[in-house]
C-alpha positions as a printed NumPy array, in Angstrom:
array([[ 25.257,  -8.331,  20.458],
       [ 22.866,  -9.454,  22.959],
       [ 21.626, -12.634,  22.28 ],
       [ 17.849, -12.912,  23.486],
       [ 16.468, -16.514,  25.045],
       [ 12.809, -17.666,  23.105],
       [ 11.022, -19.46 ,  25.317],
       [  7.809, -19.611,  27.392],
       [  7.247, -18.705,  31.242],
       [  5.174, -21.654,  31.496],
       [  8.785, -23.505,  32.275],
       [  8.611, -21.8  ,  36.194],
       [  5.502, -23.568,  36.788],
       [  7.939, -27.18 ,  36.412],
       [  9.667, -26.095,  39.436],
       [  8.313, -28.011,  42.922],
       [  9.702, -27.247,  46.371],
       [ 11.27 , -30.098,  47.175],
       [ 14.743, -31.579,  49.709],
       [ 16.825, -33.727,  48.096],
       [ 19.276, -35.433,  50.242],
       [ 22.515, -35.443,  47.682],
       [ 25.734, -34.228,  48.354],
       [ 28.12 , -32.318,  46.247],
       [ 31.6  , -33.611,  46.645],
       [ 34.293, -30.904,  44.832],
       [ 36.957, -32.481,  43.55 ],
       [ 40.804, -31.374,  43.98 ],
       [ 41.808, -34.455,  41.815],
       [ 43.263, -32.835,  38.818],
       [ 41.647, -32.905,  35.592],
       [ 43.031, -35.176,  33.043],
       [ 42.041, -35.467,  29.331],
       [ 43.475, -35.199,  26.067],
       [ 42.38 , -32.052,  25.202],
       [ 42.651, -29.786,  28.144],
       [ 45.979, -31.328,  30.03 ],
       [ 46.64 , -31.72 ,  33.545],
       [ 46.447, -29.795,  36.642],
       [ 45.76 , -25.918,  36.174],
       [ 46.777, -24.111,  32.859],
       [ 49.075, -21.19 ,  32.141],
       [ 50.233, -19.218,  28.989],
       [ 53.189, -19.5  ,  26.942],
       [ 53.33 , -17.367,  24.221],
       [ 50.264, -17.802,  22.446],
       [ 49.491, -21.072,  24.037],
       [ 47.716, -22.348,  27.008],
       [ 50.106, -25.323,  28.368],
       [ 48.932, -27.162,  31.171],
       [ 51.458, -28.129,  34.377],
       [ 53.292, -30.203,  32.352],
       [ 53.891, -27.675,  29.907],
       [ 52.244, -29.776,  26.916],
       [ 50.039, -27.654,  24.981],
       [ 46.339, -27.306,  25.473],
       [ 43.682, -26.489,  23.083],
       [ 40.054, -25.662,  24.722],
       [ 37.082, -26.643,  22.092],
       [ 33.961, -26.025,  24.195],
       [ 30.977, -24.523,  24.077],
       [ 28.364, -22.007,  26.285],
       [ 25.592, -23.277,  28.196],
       [ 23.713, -20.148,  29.588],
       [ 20.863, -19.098,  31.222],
       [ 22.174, -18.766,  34.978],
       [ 22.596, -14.868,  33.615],
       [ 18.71 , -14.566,  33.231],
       [ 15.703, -14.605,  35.234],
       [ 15.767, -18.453,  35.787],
       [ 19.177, -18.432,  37.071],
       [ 20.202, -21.708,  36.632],
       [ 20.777, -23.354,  33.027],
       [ 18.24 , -22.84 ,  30.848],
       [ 16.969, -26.515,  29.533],
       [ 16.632, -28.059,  33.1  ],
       [ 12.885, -27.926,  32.371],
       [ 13.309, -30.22 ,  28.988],
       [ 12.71 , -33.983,  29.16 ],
       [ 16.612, -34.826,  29.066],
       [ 18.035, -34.596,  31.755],
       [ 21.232, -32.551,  33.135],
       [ 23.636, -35.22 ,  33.064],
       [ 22.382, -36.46 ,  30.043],
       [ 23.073, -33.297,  28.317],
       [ 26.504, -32.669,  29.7  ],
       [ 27.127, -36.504,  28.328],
       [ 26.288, -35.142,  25.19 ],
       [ 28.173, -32.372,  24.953],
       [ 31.265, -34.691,  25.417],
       [ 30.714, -37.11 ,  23.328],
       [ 30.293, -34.527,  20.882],
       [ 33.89 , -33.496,  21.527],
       [ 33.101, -29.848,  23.535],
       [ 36.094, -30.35 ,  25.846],
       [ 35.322, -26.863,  27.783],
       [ 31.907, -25.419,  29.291],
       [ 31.915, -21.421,  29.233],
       [ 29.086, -20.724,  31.558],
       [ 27.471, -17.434,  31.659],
       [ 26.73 , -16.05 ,  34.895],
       [ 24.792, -12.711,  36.508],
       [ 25.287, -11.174,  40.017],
       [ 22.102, -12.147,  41.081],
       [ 22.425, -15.937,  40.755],
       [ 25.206, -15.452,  42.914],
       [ 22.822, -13.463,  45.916],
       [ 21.971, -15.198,  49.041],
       [ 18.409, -16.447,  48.642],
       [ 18.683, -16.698,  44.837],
       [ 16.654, -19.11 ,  43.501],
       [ 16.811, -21.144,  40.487],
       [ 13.534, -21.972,  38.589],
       [ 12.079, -23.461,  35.455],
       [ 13.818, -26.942,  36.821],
       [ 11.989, -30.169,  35.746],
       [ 11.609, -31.734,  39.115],
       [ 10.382, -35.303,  37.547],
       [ 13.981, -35.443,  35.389],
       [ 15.876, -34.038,  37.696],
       [ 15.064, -34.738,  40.982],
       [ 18.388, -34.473,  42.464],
       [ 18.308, -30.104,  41.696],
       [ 15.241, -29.407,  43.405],
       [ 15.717, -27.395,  46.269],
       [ 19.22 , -26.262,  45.039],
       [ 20.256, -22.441,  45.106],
       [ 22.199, -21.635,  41.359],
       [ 24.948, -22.093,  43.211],
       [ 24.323, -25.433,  44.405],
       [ 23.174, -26.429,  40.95 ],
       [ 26.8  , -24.765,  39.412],
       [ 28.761, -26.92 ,  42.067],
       [ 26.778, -29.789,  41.173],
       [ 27.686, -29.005,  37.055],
       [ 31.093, -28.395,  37.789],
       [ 31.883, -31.504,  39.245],
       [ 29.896, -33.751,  36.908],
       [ 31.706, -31.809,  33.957],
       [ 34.958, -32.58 ,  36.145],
       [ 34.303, -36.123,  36.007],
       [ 34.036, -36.07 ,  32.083],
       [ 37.583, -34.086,  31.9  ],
       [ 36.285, -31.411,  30.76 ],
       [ 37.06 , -27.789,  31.859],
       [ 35.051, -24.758,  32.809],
       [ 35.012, -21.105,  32.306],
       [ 32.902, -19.099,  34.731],
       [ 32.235, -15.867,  32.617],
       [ 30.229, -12.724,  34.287],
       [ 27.673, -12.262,  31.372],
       [ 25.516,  -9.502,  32.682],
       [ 25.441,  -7.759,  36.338],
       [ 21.505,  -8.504,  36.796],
       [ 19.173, -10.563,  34.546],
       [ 17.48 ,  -7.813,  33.156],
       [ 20.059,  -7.524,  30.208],
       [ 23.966,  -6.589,  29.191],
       [ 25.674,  -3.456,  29.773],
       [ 27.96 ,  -1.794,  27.935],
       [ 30.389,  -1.257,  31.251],
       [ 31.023,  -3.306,  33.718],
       [ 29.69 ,  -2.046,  36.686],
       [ 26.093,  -0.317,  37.107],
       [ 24.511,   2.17 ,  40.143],
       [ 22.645,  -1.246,  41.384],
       [ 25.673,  -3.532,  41.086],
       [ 29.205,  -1.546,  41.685],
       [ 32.865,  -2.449,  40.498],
       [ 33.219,  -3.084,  43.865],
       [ 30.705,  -5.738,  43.867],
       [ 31.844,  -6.983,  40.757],
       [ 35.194,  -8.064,  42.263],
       [ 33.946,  -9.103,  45.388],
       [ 31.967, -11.71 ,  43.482],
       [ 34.445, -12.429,  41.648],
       [ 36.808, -12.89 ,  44.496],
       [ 33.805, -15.522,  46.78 ],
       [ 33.537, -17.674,  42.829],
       [ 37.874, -17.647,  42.661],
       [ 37.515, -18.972,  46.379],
       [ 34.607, -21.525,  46.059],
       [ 36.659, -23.334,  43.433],
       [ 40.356, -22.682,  44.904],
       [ 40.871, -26.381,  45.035],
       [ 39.207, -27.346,  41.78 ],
       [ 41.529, -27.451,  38.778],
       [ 38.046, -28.302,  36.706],
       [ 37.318, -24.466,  36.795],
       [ 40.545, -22.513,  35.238],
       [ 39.671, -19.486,  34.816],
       [ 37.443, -15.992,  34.822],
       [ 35.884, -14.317,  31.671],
       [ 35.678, -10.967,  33.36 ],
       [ 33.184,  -8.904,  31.473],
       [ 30.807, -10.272,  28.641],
       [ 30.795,  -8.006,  26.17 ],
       [ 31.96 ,  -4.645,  26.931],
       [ 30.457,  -2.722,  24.451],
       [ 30.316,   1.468,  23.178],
       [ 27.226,   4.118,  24.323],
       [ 26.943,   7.589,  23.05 ],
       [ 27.667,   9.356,  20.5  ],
       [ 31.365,  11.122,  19.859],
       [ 32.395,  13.324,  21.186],
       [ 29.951,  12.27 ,  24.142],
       [ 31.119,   8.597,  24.676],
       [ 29.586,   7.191,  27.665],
       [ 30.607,   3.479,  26.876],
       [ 33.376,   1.274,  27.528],
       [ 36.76 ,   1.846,  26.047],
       [ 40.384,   0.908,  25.539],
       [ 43.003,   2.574,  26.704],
       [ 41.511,   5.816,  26.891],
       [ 43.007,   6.445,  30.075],
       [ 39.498,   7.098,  31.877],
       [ 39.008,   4.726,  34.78 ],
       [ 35.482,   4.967,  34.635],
       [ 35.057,   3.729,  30.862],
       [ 38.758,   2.292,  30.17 ],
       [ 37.849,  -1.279,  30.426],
       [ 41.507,  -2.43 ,  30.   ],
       [ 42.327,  -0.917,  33.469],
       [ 39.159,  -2.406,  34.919],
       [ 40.252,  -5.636,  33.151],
       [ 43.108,  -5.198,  35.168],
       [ 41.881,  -4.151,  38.511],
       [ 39.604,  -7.442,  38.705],
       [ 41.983,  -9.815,  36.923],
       [ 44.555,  -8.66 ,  39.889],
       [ 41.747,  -9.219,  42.427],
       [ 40.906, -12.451,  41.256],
       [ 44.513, -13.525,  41.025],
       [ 44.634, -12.786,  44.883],
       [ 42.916, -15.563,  45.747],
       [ 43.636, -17.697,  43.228],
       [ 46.578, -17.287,  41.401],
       [ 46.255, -20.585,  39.122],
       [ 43.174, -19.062,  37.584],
       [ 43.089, -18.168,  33.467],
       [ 41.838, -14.167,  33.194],
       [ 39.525, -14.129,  30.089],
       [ 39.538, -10.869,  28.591],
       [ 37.426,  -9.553,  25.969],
       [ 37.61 ,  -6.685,  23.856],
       [ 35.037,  -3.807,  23.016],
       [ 33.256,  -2.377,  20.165],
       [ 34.596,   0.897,  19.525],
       [ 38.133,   1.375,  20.864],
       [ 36.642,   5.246,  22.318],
       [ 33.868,   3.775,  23.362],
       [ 31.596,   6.196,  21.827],
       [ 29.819,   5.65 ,  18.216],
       [ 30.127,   7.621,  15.016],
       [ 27.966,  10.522,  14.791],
       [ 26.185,   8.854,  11.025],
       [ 24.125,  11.753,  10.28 ],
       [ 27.285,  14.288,   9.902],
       [ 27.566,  13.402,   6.526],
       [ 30.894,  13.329,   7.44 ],
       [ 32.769,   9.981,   7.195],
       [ 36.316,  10.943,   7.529],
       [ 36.702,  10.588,  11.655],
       [ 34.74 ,   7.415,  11.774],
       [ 36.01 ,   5.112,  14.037],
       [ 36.713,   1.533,  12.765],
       [ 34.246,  -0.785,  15.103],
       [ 33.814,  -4.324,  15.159],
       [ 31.099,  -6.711,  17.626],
       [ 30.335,  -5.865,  20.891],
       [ 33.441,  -7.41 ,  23.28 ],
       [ 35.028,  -8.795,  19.46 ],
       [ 37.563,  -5.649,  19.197],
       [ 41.139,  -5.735,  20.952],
       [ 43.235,  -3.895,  18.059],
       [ 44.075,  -1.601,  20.953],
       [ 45.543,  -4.448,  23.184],
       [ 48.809,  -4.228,  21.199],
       [ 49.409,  -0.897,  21.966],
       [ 47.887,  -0.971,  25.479],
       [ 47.788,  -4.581,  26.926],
       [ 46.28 ,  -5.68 ,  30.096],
       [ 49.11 ,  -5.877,  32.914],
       [ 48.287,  -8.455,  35.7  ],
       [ 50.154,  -9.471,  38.464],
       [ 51.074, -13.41 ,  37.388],
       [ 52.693, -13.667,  34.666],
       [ 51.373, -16.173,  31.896],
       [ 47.767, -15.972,  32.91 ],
       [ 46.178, -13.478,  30.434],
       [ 44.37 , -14.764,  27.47 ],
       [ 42.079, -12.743,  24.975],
       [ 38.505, -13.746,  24.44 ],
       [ 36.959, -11.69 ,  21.55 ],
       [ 33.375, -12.492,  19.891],
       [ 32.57 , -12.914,  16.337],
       [ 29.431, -13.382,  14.973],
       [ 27.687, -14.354,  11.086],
       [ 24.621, -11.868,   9.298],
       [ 22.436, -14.298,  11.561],
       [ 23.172, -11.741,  14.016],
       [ 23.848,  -8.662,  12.8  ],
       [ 24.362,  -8.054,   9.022],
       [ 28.282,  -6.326,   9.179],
       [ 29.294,  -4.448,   5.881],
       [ 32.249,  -6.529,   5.355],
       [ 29.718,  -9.117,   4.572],
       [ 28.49 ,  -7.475,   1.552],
       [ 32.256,  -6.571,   0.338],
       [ 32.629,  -7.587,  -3.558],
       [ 36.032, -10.848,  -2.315],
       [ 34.087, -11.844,   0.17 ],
       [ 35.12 , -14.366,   1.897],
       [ 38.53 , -13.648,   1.333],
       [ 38.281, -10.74 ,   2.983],
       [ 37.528, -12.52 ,   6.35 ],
       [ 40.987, -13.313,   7.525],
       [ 42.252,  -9.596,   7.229],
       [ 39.017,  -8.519,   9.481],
       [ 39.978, -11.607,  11.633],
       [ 43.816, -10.346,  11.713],
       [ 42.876,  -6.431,  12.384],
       [ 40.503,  -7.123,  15.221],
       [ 42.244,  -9.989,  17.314],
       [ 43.788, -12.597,  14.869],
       [ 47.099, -10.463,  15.197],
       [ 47.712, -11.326,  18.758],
       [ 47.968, -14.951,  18.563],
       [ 49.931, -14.632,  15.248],
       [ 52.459, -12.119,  16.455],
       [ 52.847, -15.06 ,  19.775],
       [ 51.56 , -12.095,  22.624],
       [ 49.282, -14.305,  24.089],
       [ 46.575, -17.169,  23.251],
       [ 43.186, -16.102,  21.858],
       [ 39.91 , -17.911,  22.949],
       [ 37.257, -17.406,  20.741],
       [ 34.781, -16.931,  23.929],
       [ 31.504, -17.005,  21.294],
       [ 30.662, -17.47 ,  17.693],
       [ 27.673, -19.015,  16.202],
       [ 24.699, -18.852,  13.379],
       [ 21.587, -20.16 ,  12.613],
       [ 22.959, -20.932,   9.141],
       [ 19.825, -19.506,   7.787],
       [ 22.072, -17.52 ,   5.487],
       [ 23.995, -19.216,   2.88 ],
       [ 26.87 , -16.522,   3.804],
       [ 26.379, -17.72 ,   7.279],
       [ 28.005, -21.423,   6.692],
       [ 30.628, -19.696,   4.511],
       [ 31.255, -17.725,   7.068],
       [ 31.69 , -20.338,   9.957],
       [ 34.   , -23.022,   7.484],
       [ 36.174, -19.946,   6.521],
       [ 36.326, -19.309,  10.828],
       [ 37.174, -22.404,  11.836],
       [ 39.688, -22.69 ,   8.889],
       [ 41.359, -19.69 ,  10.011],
       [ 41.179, -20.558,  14.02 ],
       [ 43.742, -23.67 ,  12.512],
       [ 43.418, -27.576,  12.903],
       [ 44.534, -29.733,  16.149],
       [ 46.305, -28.876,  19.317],
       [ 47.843, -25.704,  18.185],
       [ 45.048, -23.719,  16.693],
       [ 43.32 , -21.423,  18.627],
       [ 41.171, -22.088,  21.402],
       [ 36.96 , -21.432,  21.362],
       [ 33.689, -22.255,  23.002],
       [ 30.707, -22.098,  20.617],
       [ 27.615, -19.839,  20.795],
       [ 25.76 , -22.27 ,  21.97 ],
       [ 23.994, -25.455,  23.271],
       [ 20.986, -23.916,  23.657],
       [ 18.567, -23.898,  21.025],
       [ 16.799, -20.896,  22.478],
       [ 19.135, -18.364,  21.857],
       [ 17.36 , -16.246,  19.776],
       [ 20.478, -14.805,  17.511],
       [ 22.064, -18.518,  16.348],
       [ 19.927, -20.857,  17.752],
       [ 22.048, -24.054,  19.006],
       [ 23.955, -27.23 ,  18.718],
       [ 20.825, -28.733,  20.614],
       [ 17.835, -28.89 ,  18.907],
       [ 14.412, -27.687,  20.149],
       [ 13.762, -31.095,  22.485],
       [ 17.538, -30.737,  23.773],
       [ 18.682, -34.003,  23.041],
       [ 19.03 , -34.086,  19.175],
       [ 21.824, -32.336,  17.967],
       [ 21.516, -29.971,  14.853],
       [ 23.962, -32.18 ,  12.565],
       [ 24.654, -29.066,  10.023],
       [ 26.396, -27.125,  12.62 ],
       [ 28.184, -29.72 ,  14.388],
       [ 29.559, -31.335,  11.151],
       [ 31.124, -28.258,  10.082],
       [ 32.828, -27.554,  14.071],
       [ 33.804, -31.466,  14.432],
       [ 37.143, -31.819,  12.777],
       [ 38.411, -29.021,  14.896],
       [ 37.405, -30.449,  18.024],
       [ 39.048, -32.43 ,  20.894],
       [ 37.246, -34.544,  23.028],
       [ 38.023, -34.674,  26.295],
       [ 39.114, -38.407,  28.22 ],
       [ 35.981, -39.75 ,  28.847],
       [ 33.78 , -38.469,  25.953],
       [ 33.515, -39.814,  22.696],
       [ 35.6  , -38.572,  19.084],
       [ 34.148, -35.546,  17.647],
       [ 31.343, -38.118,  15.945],
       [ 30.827, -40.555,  18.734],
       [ 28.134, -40.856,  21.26 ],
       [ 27.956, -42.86 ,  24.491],
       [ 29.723, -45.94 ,  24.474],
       [ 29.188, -47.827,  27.203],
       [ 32.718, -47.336,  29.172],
       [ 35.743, -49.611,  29.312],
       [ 34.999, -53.212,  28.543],
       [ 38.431, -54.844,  29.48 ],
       [ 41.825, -53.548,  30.097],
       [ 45.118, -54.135,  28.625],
       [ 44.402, -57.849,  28.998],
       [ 41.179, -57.708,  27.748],
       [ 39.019, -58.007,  30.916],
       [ 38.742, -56.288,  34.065],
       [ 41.163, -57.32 ,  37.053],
       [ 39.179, -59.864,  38.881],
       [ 38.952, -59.31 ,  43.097],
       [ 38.164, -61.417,  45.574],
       [ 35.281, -60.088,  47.764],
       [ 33.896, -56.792,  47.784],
       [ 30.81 , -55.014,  49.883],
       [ 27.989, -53.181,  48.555],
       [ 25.524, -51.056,  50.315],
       [ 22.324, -48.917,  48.978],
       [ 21.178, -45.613,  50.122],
       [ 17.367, -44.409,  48.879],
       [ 18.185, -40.737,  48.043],
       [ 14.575, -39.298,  46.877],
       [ 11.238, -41.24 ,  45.696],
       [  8.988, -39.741,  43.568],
       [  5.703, -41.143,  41.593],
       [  6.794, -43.35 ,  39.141],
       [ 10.805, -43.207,  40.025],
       [ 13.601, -42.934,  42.645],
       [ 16.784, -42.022,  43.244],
       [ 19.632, -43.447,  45.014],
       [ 23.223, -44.224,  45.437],
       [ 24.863, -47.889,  45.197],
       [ 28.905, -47.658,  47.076],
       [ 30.686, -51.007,  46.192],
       [ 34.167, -51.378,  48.48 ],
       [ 36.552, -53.567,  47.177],
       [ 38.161, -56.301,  49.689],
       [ 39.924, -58.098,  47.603],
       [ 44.012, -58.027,  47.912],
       [ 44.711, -56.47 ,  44.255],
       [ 43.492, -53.082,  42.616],
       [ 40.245, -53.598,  40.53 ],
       [ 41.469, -52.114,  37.448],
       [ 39.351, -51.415,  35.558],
       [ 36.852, -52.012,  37.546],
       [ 33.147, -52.954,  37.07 ],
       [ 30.164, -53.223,  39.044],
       [ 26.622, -55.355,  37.483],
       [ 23.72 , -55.589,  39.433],
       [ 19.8  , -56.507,  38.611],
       [ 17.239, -54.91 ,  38.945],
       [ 13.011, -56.128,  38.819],
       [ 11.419, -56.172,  35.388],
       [  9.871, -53.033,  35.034],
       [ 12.128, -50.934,  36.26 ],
       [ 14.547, -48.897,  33.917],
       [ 17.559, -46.63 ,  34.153],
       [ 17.397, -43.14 ,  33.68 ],
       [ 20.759, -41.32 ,  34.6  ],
       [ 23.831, -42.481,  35.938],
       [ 27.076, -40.397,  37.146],
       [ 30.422, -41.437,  38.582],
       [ 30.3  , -44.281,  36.198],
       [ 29.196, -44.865,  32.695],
       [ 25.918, -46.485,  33.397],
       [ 24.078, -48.532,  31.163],
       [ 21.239, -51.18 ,  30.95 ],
       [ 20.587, -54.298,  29.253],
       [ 17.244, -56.29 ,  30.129],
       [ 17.273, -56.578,  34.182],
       [ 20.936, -55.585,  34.441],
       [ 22.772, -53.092,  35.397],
       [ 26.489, -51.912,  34.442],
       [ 28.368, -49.615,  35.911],
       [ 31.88 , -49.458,  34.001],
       [ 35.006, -47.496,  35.027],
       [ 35.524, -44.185,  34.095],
       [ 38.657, -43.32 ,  31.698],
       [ 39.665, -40.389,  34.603],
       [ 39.326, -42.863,  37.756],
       [ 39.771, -46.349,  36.268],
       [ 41.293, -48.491,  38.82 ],
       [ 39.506, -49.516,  42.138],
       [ 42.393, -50.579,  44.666],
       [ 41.892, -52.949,  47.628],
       [ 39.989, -51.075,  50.436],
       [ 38.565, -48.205,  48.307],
       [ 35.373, -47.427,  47.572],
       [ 33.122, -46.037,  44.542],
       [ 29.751, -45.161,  44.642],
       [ 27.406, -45.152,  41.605],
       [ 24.561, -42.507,  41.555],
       [ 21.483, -43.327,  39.342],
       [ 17.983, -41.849,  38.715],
       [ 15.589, -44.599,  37.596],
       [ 12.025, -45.093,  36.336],
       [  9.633, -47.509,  38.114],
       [  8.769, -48.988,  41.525],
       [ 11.867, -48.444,  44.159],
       [ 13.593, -51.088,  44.018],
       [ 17.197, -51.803,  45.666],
       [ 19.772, -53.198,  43.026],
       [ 20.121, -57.059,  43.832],
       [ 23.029, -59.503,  42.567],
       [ 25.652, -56.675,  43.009],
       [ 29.114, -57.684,  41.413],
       [ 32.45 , -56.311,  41.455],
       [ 34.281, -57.512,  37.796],
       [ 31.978, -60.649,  38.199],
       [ 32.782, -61.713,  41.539],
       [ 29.583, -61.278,  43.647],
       [ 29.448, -59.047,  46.966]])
C-alpha cells in the first residue's frame, strides 16, 4: 500500500539559498561493524555473508521522503538535526538505512527543499544527490549499511509497474546504472531494491498490472527484475539486487461482483507476494547476489481477512510461509523484510508485530528487515520518531529491540550516545608527543557557525585511541559533531575516536567537523590525548 506523508507545505518556506563550502569525501574504506560484516556482502543459501564469509544480519530501518516532492529526507526541516538523527537511529540498534528514492531526485537541476537552513547549515545549496552522498558517508562512518531502493518513478505517487510513458524502463536502468556507478567504490551502499512495490491493475481477464511469471515482458516483473538486476550488476557486480514481490501473481484483480468465488486468485500486499518465485525465480548474472524483499503490513494499514480469522494469530506463520517465509526456510535465498510497520492503534496490530518478529527469528541468523519507518509522518504506521523527530516512540521500539544489532559505533539496542572511547586496552589513550592543529571557518550564520578543526599527529607512535579536547568561550555551545563522537562539558570540547577509525598513527591526520551555537569562535587549547598542539 502506498503510504501517504502528513505534513504541512509551510516546511518549503525553511529552505534559504545559500553556498556552503563542505566537501563530501566517499569513502572506499570498508565498512566494519558487528552487524553488517566487512567489505561487500553476498548470498549463501539463505544468508547474506559478508567477504569473510561470516554471516550478516541487516536490522535497519527506512528513512524516506527523497521519493516525494521535497526530494531530500523528509525531517530536514525539524529542529534536530541530520546527524543527530542518523546518531539516533544507531544507537537505537538500526544497523541498515533503506532509503527510498524517485527518478526525479536523481534529474539534473533537482532540488531538494523543506531543509532547515539554521540546523543544518552544511545542506543548503545541496542537490538530493549531494545531500544522499553526504548521508551515505555519515551513515558509513557509524557502520552502518545502505539500501538505495527506487520507490516511485516521479513524486506524484507509486505505480503498479515499473516503468511509466514519462519515465521508461529504459530510464529506469539507466538510473540505476549512474546510482551503481556513483557508489562503485563504497562498500557502505550494498545493494539495489529495484522496484517498490510492484503491485496488480485491472480486472481479470483484463490485467493491466504487474505480474509473475506470466511470461509478458511488459507486465512480468520477474523478467524486468531481471533485466535491471543484470544491468546494475554491469557496473557493479558487488552490489545486493533487492527484489520484491507483487500483489496478485496475474497481476490482474478478482472480478468481486461475479458472485463467483471459485477462480479467485490468492493475493497478498502490494510488492509482499513471491509464492511464484519458487516456481519462476529471478536469474541474474552473479551468482549469490539475489535476495527477496517482500512487504507486510498490520490492520493499521489495510484491514486483511486473515486478520479477522477465528486462530488468529496462529494463523500468521502459515500466511508468512505461503507468501515468502518458504524461501528462506527451504535455504533458496535470504529474505529482507524491505517494510513492515503499525501505528499500534489496534490491539491486533502489536500482536501482530511480536508474532512477526518472533517468526523473522532471534540474532545473526534470523532474517534480515528494515522497518516502516523513522518518520513519524507516514500516514499508514506513523514512526519510530515521534512528531518533534528526536523522541523515539518507546512502544514500538521495545517490541523491535531484542531482534536488533547495532552496528560498531552505535549503542545496544537500548543505548543512546555515549560519549566514544574513553581509554584503550590500558585504560587511557596512547599518549604522543606533539601534534598540529589548524581551523577552517566553513559557514557563519546569526547566532552560529560552522567549521572544521584537522589535528595531525607528530608524535613517533600511533595515537590509539586517539583524542582531541579543546575550549571554547563561555557562551558558546556544541551543536553537531561528525567524524568523531563529539561532546561538551562546560568550555570544553571532546572529540573521542571512533570504534571504525580508532587509531591516529604518526603523520596522519583527522579532522573534526562541528556545527555550534553562539559567537564564532576558533577552538583554543587544542590537545591530542592531553598533550597540547
Amino acid at each position: 500500500m502506498q503510504r501517504t506523508p502528513v505534513r504541512g507545505d509551510l516546511v518549503a518556506a525553511l529552505v534559504a539559498a545559500a553556498t556552503v563550502l563542505v566537501g563530501v569525501t566517499m569513502s572506499s574504506a570498508p565498512a566494519l561493524a558487528a552487524g553488517t560484516g566487512t567489505g561487500y556482502l553476498h548470498t549463501s543459501g539463505n544468508k547474506i555473508v559478508d567477504s569473510t564469509g561470516a554471516t550478516v544480519r541487516l536490522t535497519g530501518i527506512n528513512w524516506f521522503g527523497m521519493e516525494t516532492d521535497n526530494k531530500t529526507f523528509h525531517g530536514l526541516w525539524s529542529s534536530n538535526p541530520w546527524r543527530s538523527q542518523l546518531d539516533t537511529m544507531a544507537n537505537l540498534g538500526y544497523n541498515t538505512l533503506r532509503i527510498p528514492f524517485s527518478n526525479d531526485a536523481l534529474k539534473a537541476g533537482a532540488t531538494a527543499t523543506g531543509i532547515n537552513d539554521f540546523v543544518n547549515p552544511d545542506l543548503v545549496g545541496n542537490s538530493p544527490l549531494q545531500i544522499l552522498d553526504k548521508v551515505i558517508a555519515y551513515a558509513g562512518s557509524k557502520g552502518m549499511r545502505v539500501i538505495l531502493d527506487r520507490h516511485r518513478p516521479t513524486s506524484a505517487g507509486q505505480t503498479a509497474l515499473w516503468y511509466t510513458a514519462a519515465v521508461p524502463e529504459s530510464t529506469w536502468i539507466s538510473d540505476w546504472r549512474m546510482l551503481a556507478q556513483r557508489y562503485a567504490n563504497n562498500p557502505t551502499v550494498i545493494g539495489a531494491d529495484l522496484h517498490n512495490e510492484p503491485h496488480a491493475e485491472g480486472t481479470n481477464p483484463a490485467a493491466t498490472g504487474a505480474c509473475w511469471g506470466c511470461g509478458d515482458t511488459a507486465r512480468d516483473w520477474r523478467l524486468a527484475a531481471e533485466r535491471a538486476g543484470n544491468a546494475i550488476l554491469g557496473v557493479q557486480p558487488n552490489w545486493l539486487i533487492f527484489v520484491e514481490g507483487v500483489s496478485c501473481p496475474s497481476g490482474g484483480l478478482s472480478n468481486v461482483w461475479d458472485g463467483d468465488t471459485s477462480n479467485d486468485e490468492d493475493c497478498g500486499w502490494w510488492g509482499g507476494n513471491l509464492s511464484k518465485a519458487g516456481q519462476f525465480p529471478v536469474r541474474l548474472s552473479v551468482a549469490d547476489r539475489l535476495v527477496y524483499s517482500p512487504h507486510d503490513y498490520a490492520i493499521s494499514v489495510y484491514h486483511q481477512s486473515w486478520f479477522d480469522a477465528p486462530d488468529f494469530p496462529a494463523n500468521l506463520p502459515g500466511i508468512w510461509d505461503k507468501y515468502w517465509g518458504y524461501l528462506f526456510k527451504q535455504n533458496t535465498a535470504p529474505i529482507m523484510l524491505g517494510e513492515f510497520g503499525s501505528t499500534l492503534a489496534d490491539p491486533k496490530d502489536r500482536v501482530w508485530l511480536t508474532n512477526l518478529m518472533s517468526y523473522m527469528g532471534s540474532g545473526v541468523n534470523g532474517m534480515s528487515f528494515t522497518y516502516w519507518s523513522w518518520n513519524p509522518n507516514s500516514g499508514d504506521t506513523g514512526g519510530i520518531a515521534n512528531d518533534d523527530w528526536t523522541t523515539v516512540n518507546q512502544a514500538k521500539q521495545s517490541i523491535i529491540s531484542p531482534y536488533l544489532i547495532p552496528p560498531t559505533g552505535g549503542g545496544g539496542p537500548t543505548g543512546g550516545p555515549t560519549g566514544g572511547p574513553t581509554g584503550g586496552p590500558t585504560g587511557g589513550p596512547t599518549p604522543t608527543g606533539d601534534c598540529d592543529a589548524t581551523y577552517r571557518s566553513t559557514n557563519t550564520w546569526q547566532g552560529g557557525f560552522q567549521g572544521e578543526l584537522t589535528v595531525t599527529n607528530r608524535g613517533s607512535a600511533a595515537a590509539n585511541p586517539w583524542r582531541v579536547t579543546w575550549t571554547w568561550p563561555s557562551g558558546v555551545t556544541l551543536g553537531s559533531g561528525w567524524n568523531a563522537t563529539v561532546t561538551q562539558s562546560g568550555t570544553t570540547v571532546t572529540a573521542a575516536a571512533p570504534t571504525w577509525s580508532p587509531s591516529l598513527a604518526a603523520g596522519a591526520s583527522v579532522t573534526i567537523g562541528f556545527t555550534a551555537n553562539g559567537s564564532a569562535a576558533a577552538p583554543g587549547a587544542v590537545a591530542l590525548n592531553g598533550v597540547a598542539c
